[in-house]
Amino acid sequence: MPSAAILPSWSQQPGLETPAFVYDERLIEGKLAVLRQGTQGSGLKVLYSIKALPFRPLLELVRPWVEGFSVSSLFEARLAAEVLAGRGDLHLTSPGLRLEDAAELAEPGLRIGFNSLGQWQRLHPLLRGRASCGLRINPEISFLDDARYDPCRPHSKLGVPLSQVAALGDARPQGVQGIHFHTVFQARDFAPLRQTVARIEAALGDWLAGLQWINLGGGYTWDTPEDLAGLVEVAQGLRRRWDVEVLFEPGKAVVGEAGCLAARVLDVFDSGGKTVAVLDTSVNHNPEVFEYQRRPALLNEAPGGVHNVILAGGTCLAGDVFGEYRLAGPPRPGDLMVFANVGAYSLIKANRFNGHNLPSIYALDGDGCLQPRKGYGYEDYRRQWSA
Ligand SMILES: *Cc1c(COP(=O)(O)O)cnc(C)c1O
């Protein structure tokens, strides 16, 4: 099989059931170790934003490396709290927090960044005493060209506009213990963070001295400890000037590169002069491929390959296509195809459209061995769709 050499050795391990979501525990711990090394001594607290991939064994793996988790709902809060078992920080922010959810929230170490002044007025009385309450702020400074990801886009629903908070002056809500912001996506350096903090400090000034915490959000990625110098500088500056706790809550950076989606070719045929290979997965196992028309990286791809192939999902949707790829050899039924860097926001969004099963979940353990962690079957499908 010409493409086999390009694939990692785990893909040859017997018993791999496809479609398979495989996450590499060493890569995840490696990312967190670099983060720890690069931010050591800065006093920065790290939380893992679980919405990227809330698989419980992974939360257990991440737990020793972080101060806690950040969450976006009651269910995420409950799952994270079970893993934290009473010890750790739990940060919640959501534009969609329901009154009845807020009434139920009672996890230890809970902090909430209310998304609007209305949310503050309605929910703060319920949560005061059970959580450290703050505001999510929209710093109104955009760093993203694509408004679909930009929390600072015009008329944003995410956070109280900074100019509003500034204009309130003495009429600001009493008892605000922290502020939270999150404004970028896949940023590779911390210049946006520096600019954002400067803007917030210019607008709010000494009011910040009354806070206990500032949550810098996530959305940044790093490879080496040196990459984190900008983050450390911001965190140390904030702590020095305002005597606050500073938090950082990455999601995708922790798990994105650690996850693969492995699928087998079911069928190969010519369509209008191009080769189409149908896989036993679909864009429904990585919905952002369709949502944002992304073409995920494929480990099989051979840049100099002469065999072009359209990799398509196995559902009835015409647009269920991953993209066109170059392979070293012609694809054949049974071949394994492995999409890379799909650890974040893929499995969590996966669904069973067309009655196709969800991927089996495997961990690549510290020895590089494939460990089956979870599989789904007809019973799960039936339970979901039975009344
Ligand atoms: C999604 C989210 C994060 C994590 O973002 P990544 O891009 O996955 O690092 C952090 N904070 C908030 C408020 C978020 O909504």
Coordinates of C-alpha atoms and ligand atoms in Angstrom, one line a residue:
M1 CA 0.0 0.0 0.0
P2 CA 1.9 3.1 -1.2
S3 CA 0.4 5.5 1.3
A4 CA 1.0 3.3 4.4
A5 CA 4.5 4.7 5.0
I6 CA 3.1 8.2 5.5
L7 CA 0.7 7.0 8.2
P8 CA 1.7 6.7 11.9
S9 CA 2.4 3.2 13.2
W10 CA -0.8 3.1 15.4
S11 CA -2.9 3.0 12.2
Q12 CA -1.5 -0.4 11.5
Q13 CA -2.4 -1.8 14.9
P14 CA -4.9 -4.6 14.6
G15 CA -8.4 -4.1 15.8
L16 CA -8.7 -0.4 14.8
E17 CA -12.4 0.1 14.1
T18 CA -13.3 2.9 11.8
P19 CA -14.4 5.5 11.8
A20 CA -12.1 6.2 14.7
F21 CA -11.4 9.3 16.7
V22 CA -7.8 8.9 18.0
Y23 CA -6.3 11.3 20.5
D24 CA -2.6 11.3 21.5
E25 CA -2.1 11.6 25.2
R26 CA 1.5 12.4 24.9
L27 CA 0.8 15.3 22.6
I28 CA -1.8 16.7 25.0
E29 CA 0.6 16.4 27.9
G30 CA 3.4 17.9 25.8
K31 CA 1.3 21.0 25.0
L32 CA 0.5 21.5 28.7
A33 CA 4.1 20.8 29.8
V34 CA 5.3 23.6 27.4
L35 CA 2.6 25.9 28.7
R36 CA 3.7 25.2 32.3
Q37 CA 7.4 25.7 31.4
G38 CA 6.7 28.9 29.5
T39 CA 4.6 30.5 32.2
Q40 CA 6.4 29.2 35.3
G41 CA 6.7 31.9 38.0
S42 CA 4.2 34.2 36.3
G43 CA 1.4 33.3 38.7
L44 CA -0.8 32.7 35.7
K45 CA -3.6 30.2 36.4
V46 CA -4.4 27.8 33.5
L47 CA -7.9 26.3 32.9
Y48 CA -8.8 23.9 30.1
S49 CA -11.8 25.1 28.1
I50 CA -13.7 21.8 28.0
K51 CA -16.1 22.7 25.2
A52 CA -13.3 21.8 22.6
L53 CA -13.4 18.2 23.7
P54 CA -15.1 17.3 27.0
F55 CA -14.3 13.5 26.9
R56 CA -14.0 12.5 30.5
P57 CA -10.9 10.4 30.3
L58 CA -9.2 13.3 28.6
L59 CA -10.4 15.7 31.4
E60 CA -8.7 13.3 33.9
L61 CA -5.5 13.4 31.8
V62 CA -5.5 17.2 31.7
R63 CA -6.5 17.6 35.4
P64 CA -3.0 17.5 36.9
W65 CA -1.7 20.1 34.5
V66 CA -4.3 22.8 35.1
E67 CA -5.9 24.8 38.0
G68 CA -9.3 23.9 36.7
F69 CA -11.7 24.1 33.8
S70 CA -13.7 26.6 32.0
V71 CA -17.2 25.8 30.9
S72 CA -20.2 27.2 29.0
S73 CA -23.2 25.5 30.5
L74 CA -24.7 23.7 33.4
F75 CA -23.9 20.3 32.0
E76 CA -20.3 21.2 31.2
A77 CA -20.0 22.7 34.7
R78 CA -21.3 19.5 36.3
L79 CA -19.0 17.2 34.3
A80 CA -16.0 19.4 35.0
A81 CA -16.9 19.6 38.7
E82 CA -17.1 15.8 38.9
V83 CA -13.5 15.6 37.7
L84 CA -12.3 18.4 39.9
A85 CA -14.0 16.7 42.9
G86 CA -14.1 19.9 44.9
R87 CA -10.6 21.1 44.3
G88 CA -10.0 23.6 41.5
D89 CA -11.4 26.5 39.7
L90 CA -14.4 26.4 37.5
H91 CA -15.1 29.4 35.2
L92 CA -18.4 29.8 33.4
T93 CA -19.6 32.3 30.9
S94 CA -22.5 31.9 28.5
P95 CA -24.8 34.2 26.6
G96 CA -27.4 31.4 27.0
L97 CA -27.5 30.7 30.7
R98 CA -31.0 29.9 31.8
L99 CA -32.6 31.0 35.0
E100 CA -33.2 27.4 36.0
D101 CA -29.6 26.4 35.2
A102 CA -28.3 29.3 37.3
A103 CA -30.5 28.2 40.2
E104 CA -29.0 24.7 40.0
L105 CA -25.3 25.8 39.7
A106 CA -23.6 25.1 43.0
E107 CA -20.2 23.7 42.1
P108 CA -17.3 24.6 44.4
G109 CA -14.8 27.0 43.0
L110 CA -17.3 28.5 40.6
R111 CA -16.8 31.9 39.0
I112 CA -19.1 33.4 36.5
G113 CA -18.6 36.1 33.9
F114 CA -22.1 37.4 33.2
N115 CA -22.5 38.1 29.6
S116 CA -24.7 41.2 29.9
L117 CA -25.9 43.7 32.4
G118 CA -29.4 42.2 32.2
Q119 CA -27.9 38.7 33.0
W120 CA -26.1 40.3 35.9
Q121 CA -29.3 41.9 37.3
R122 CA -31.4 38.7 36.9
L123 CA -28.8 36.0 37.8
H124 CA -26.4 37.7 40.2
P125 CA -28.9 37.7 43.1
L126 CA -29.4 33.9 42.6
L127 CA -25.7 33.2 42.5
R128 CA -24.2 35.6 44.9
G129 CA -22.8 33.6 47.8
R130 CA -22.5 30.5 45.6
A131 CA -20.1 31.9 43.0
S132 CA -17.6 34.7 42.5
C133 CA -19.4 36.9 40.1
G134 CA -18.0 39.1 37.4
L135 CA -18.7 40.4 33.9
R136 CA -17.7 39.3 30.5
I137 CA -16.6 42.3 28.6
N138 CA -16.5 43.0 24.9
P139 CA -13.3 45.0 24.5
E140 CA -14.5 46.2 21.1
I141 CA -11.2 45.7 19.4
S142 CA -11.3 43.2 16.5
F143 CA -8.4 41.0 15.4
L144 CA -10.3 38.6 13.1
D145 CA -11.2 39.1 9.5
D146 CA -14.0 36.5 9.6
A147 CA -16.9 37.9 11.6
R148 CA -18.2 34.4 12.2
Y149 CA -15.5 33.9 14.8
D150 CA -15.1 37.5 16.0
P151 CA -16.6 38.1 19.5
C152 CA -15.9 41.9 18.9
R153 CA -17.8 42.1 15.6
P154 CA -20.3 44.9 15.3
H155 CA -23.5 44.2 17.4
S156 CA -21.7 41.3 19.1
K157 CA -23.8 39.2 21.5
L158 CA -20.6 38.3 23.5
G159 CA -20.0 40.5 26.6
V160 CA -20.9 44.0 27.8
P161 CA -19.3 46.5 25.4
L162 CA -16.3 48.1 27.1
S163 CA -17.5 51.6 26.2
Q164 CA -20.8 50.9 28.1
V165 CA -19.0 49.7 31.2
A166 CA -16.7 52.7 31.0
A167 CA -19.6 55.2 30.5
L168 CA -21.5 53.8 33.5
G169 CA -18.9 55.2 35.9
D170 CA -20.2 55.1 39.4
A171 CA -23.4 53.4 38.2
R172 CA -21.5 50.2 37.5
P173 CA -23.0 47.2 39.2
Q174 CA -21.8 46.8 42.8
G175 CA -19.9 43.6 43.7
V176 CA -18.2 42.8 40.4
Q177 CA -15.4 40.5 41.4
G178 CA -13.8 39.9 38.1
I179 CA -13.8 40.5 34.4
H180 CA -13.6 38.0 31.5
F181 CA -12.9 38.5 27.9
H182 CA -12.1 36.2 24.9
T183 CA -11.5 37.8 21.6
V184 CA -9.4 35.8 19.2
F185 CA -9.3 32.4 17.5
Q186 CA -6.1 30.5 16.6
A187 CA -3.9 33.5 17.3
R188 CA -0.2 32.7 17.1
D189 CA 1.2 35.6 19.1
F190 CA 0.0 37.6 22.0
A191 CA 0.1 41.1 20.5
P192 CA -3.8 41.1 20.4
L193 CA -3.8 40.3 24.1
R194 CA -1.4 43.2 24.9
Q195 CA -3.5 45.6 22.9
T196 CA -6.8 44.4 24.4
V197 CA -5.5 44.8 28.0
A198 CA -4.1 48.2 27.3
R199 CA -7.5 49.3 26.0
I200 CA -9.3 47.9 29.0
E201 CA -6.9 49.6 31.4
A202 CA -7.3 52.9 29.6
A203 CA -11.1 52.6 29.7
L204 CA -11.6 51.3 33.2
G205 CA -8.4 52.4 35.1
D206 CA -8.5 52.2 38.9
W207 CA -11.8 50.4 38.9
L208 CA -9.7 47.3 38.1
A209 CA -8.0 47.5 41.5
G210 CA -11.3 46.5 43.1
L211 CA -11.4 43.2 41.2
Q212 CA -10.2 39.8 42.3
W213 CA -9.7 38.1 39.0
I214 CA -9.2 38.8 35.3
N215 CA -9.8 36.0 32.8
L216 CA -7.9 36.5 29.5
G217 CA -9.9 33.8 27.6
G218 CA -8.4 31.4 25.1
G219 CA -8.0 31.4 21.4
Y220 CA -4.2 31.4 21.4
T221 CA -1.8 28.6 20.3
W222 CA 1.9 27.9 21.0
D223 CA 4.6 25.4 20.3
T224 CA 7.6 26.4 22.5
P225 CA 8.0 28.0 25.9
E226 CA 9.4 31.1 24.2
D227 CA 6.1 31.5 22.3
L228 CA 4.5 32.3 25.7
A229 CA 6.7 35.3 26.6
G230 CA 3.9 37.8 25.5
L231 CA 1.4 36.0 27.7
V232 CA 3.7 36.0 30.7
E233 CA 4.4 39.7 30.2
V234 CA 0.6 40.6 30.2
A235 CA -0.1 38.3 33.2
Q236 CA 2.7 39.8 35.3
G237 CA 1.8 43.3 34.4
L238 CA -1.8 42.8 35.4
R239 CA -0.9 41.2 38.7
R240 CA 1.6 43.9 39.5
R241 CA -0.7 46.8 38.6
W242 CA -4.0 45.5 40.0
D243 CA -3.1 42.7 42.4
V244 CA -5.6 40.4 40.7
E245 CA -5.5 36.7 39.9
V246 CA -5.0 36.2 36.1
L247 CA -6.5 33.2 34.3
F248 CA -5.9 31.8 30.8
E249 CA -8.3 29.2 29.3
P250 CA -7.1 27.6 26.1
G251 CA -9.2 24.8 24.4
K252 CA -8.1 24.1 20.9
A253 CA -4.4 24.7 21.6
V254 CA -4.5 21.8 24.1
V255 CA -6.3 19.1 22.1
G256 CA -6.4 20.3 18.4
E257 CA -3.2 18.8 17.2
A258 CA -3.6 15.7 19.3
G259 CA -6.7 14.4 17.5
C260 CA -7.0 12.4 14.3
L261 CA -10.0 11.0 12.5
A262 CA -9.3 7.7 10.8
A263 CA -11.6 6.3 8.1
R264 CA -11.6 3.6 5.5
V265 CA -12.3 3.9 1.8
L266 CA -15.6 2.1 1.0
D267 CA -15.8 2.8 -2.7
V268 CA -13.8 4.4 -5.5
F269 CA -15.2 5.6 -8.8
D270 CA -14.8 8.1 -11.6
S271 CA -17.2 11.1 -11.6
G272 CA -16.9 13.5 -14.6
G273 CA -13.2 12.8 -15.0
K274 CA -12.2 12.9 -11.3
T275 CA -11.7 10.1 -8.9
V276 CA -14.1 10.0 -5.9
A277 CA -13.4 7.9 -2.8
V278 CA -16.3 7.5 -0.4
L279 CA -15.3 7.0 3.2
D280 CA -16.9 5.4 6.2
T281 CA -16.9 8.8 7.9
S282 CA -18.6 12.0 6.9
V283 CA -18.5 15.7 7.5
N284 CA -21.0 15.0 10.3
H285 CA -18.0 13.7 12.3
N286 CA -16.2 17.0 11.8
P287 CA -19.0 19.5 11.1
E288 CA -16.7 22.5 10.8
V289 CA -15.5 21.1 7.5
F290 CA -18.9 21.9 6.1
E291 CA -19.8 24.8 8.3
Y292 CA -16.7 26.8 7.4
Q293 CA -15.8 25.0 4.2
R294 CA -12.5 23.9 5.6
R295 CA -10.3 21.2 4.1
P296 CA -8.8 19.2 6.9
A297 CA -5.1 18.1 6.7
L298 CA -4.7 14.5 5.5
L299 CA -1.7 12.4 6.7
N300 CA -1.9 10.3 3.5
E301 CA -1.4 13.3 1.3
A302 CA 1.8 13.2 -0.8
P303 CA 2.6 16.6 -2.2
G304 CA 4.3 15.1 -5.2
G305 CA 1.6 12.5 -5.7
V306 CA 0.0 12.1 -9.1
H307 CA -3.3 10.5 -7.9
N308 CA -5.9 13.2 -7.3
V309 CA -8.9 12.1 -5.3
I310 CA -12.0 13.8 -3.9
L311 CA -12.5 12.4 -0.4
A312 CA -16.2 12.3 0.3
G313 CA -18.3 11.3 3.2
G314 CA -20.8 8.4 3.1
T315 CA -24.0 10.4 3.6
C316 CA -26.7 11.4 1.2
L317 CA -25.7 15.1 1.3
A318 CA -24.1 16.2 -2.0
G319 CA -21.8 18.6 -0.2
D320 CA -20.6 16.0 2.3
V321 CA -17.0 16.3 0.9
F322 CA -13.7 16.8 2.8
G323 CA -11.8 18.1 -0.3
E324 CA -9.5 17.1 -3.1
Y325 CA -6.2 15.5 -2.1
R326 CA -3.1 14.2 -3.8
L327 CA -2.0 10.7 -3.0
A328 CA 1.1 8.7 -3.9
G329 CA -1.0 5.7 -5.1
P330 CA -4.5 5.2 -6.4
P331 CA -7.0 4.9 -3.6
R332 CA -8.6 1.4 -3.1
P333 CA -11.5 0.1 -1.0
G334 CA -10.1 -0.7 2.4
D335 CA -7.4 1.9 2.5
L336 CA -7.1 3.9 5.7
M337 CA -7.3 7.7 5.4
V338 CA -6.3 9.8 8.4
F339 CA -7.3 13.4 8.9
A340 CA -5.0 15.3 11.3
N341 CA -5.4 18.2 13.7
V342 CA -9.0 17.6 14.3
G343 CA -8.9 17.1 18.1
A344 CA -11.0 20.3 18.9
Y345 CA -14.6 21.1 18.0
S346 CA -15.0 17.9 15.9
L347 CA -16.1 15.0 18.0
I348 CA -18.1 17.3 20.3
K349 CA -20.2 18.4 17.3
A350 CA -20.5 15.0 15.7
N351 CA -23.9 13.6 15.0
R352 CA -25.6 10.4 13.7
F353 CA -27.1 11.9 10.5
N354 CA -28.2 9.2 8.1
G355 CA -28.0 6.7 10.9
H356 CA -24.3 6.5 10.6
N357 CA -22.6 5.5 13.8
L358 CA -20.4 7.9 15.7
P359 CA -16.6 7.3 15.6
S360 CA -15.1 4.9 18.1
I361 CA -12.8 6.7 20.5
Y362 CA -9.2 5.6 21.1
A363 CA -6.4 7.1 23.1
L364 CA -2.8 6.7 22.1
D365 CA -1.2 6.1 25.5
G366 CA 2.2 7.0 26.8
D367 CA 3.8 4.0 25.1
G368 CA 2.2 4.8 21.7
C369 CA -0.3 2.0 22.1
L370 CA -3.8 2.4 20.9
Q371 CA -6.3 2.0 23.8
P372 CA -10.0 1.7 22.9
R373 CA -11.9 4.1 25.2
K374 CA -15.4 4.1 23.8
G375 CA -17.6 2.7 21.1
Y376 CA -21.2 3.3 20.1
G377 CA -23.7 0.9 18.5
Y378 CA -27.2 0.5 17.3
E379 CA -28.5 0.6 20.9
D380 CA -27.2 4.1 21.4
Y381 CA -28.8 5.2 18.2
R382 CA -32.1 3.6 19.2
R383 CA -32.0 5.2 22.6
Q384 CA -31.5 8.6 21.1
W385 CA -34.4 8.3 18.7
S386 CA -36.9 6.3 20.7
A387 CA -39.6 8.0 22.7
Ligands
LIG1 C1 -14.2 28.8 23.2 C2 -13.7 29.7 24.3 C3 -12.4 29.5 24.8 C4 -11.4 28.5 24.2 O1 -11.2 28.9 22.9 P1 -10.1 28.1 22.0 O2 -10.1 28.8 20.7 O3 -10.5 26.7 21.9 O4 -8.8 28.2 22.7 C5 -12.0 30.2 25.9 N1 -12.9 31.1 26.5 C6 -14.1 31.3 26.0 C7 -15.0 32.4 26.7 C8 -14.6 30.6 24.9 O5 -15.8 30.9 24.5

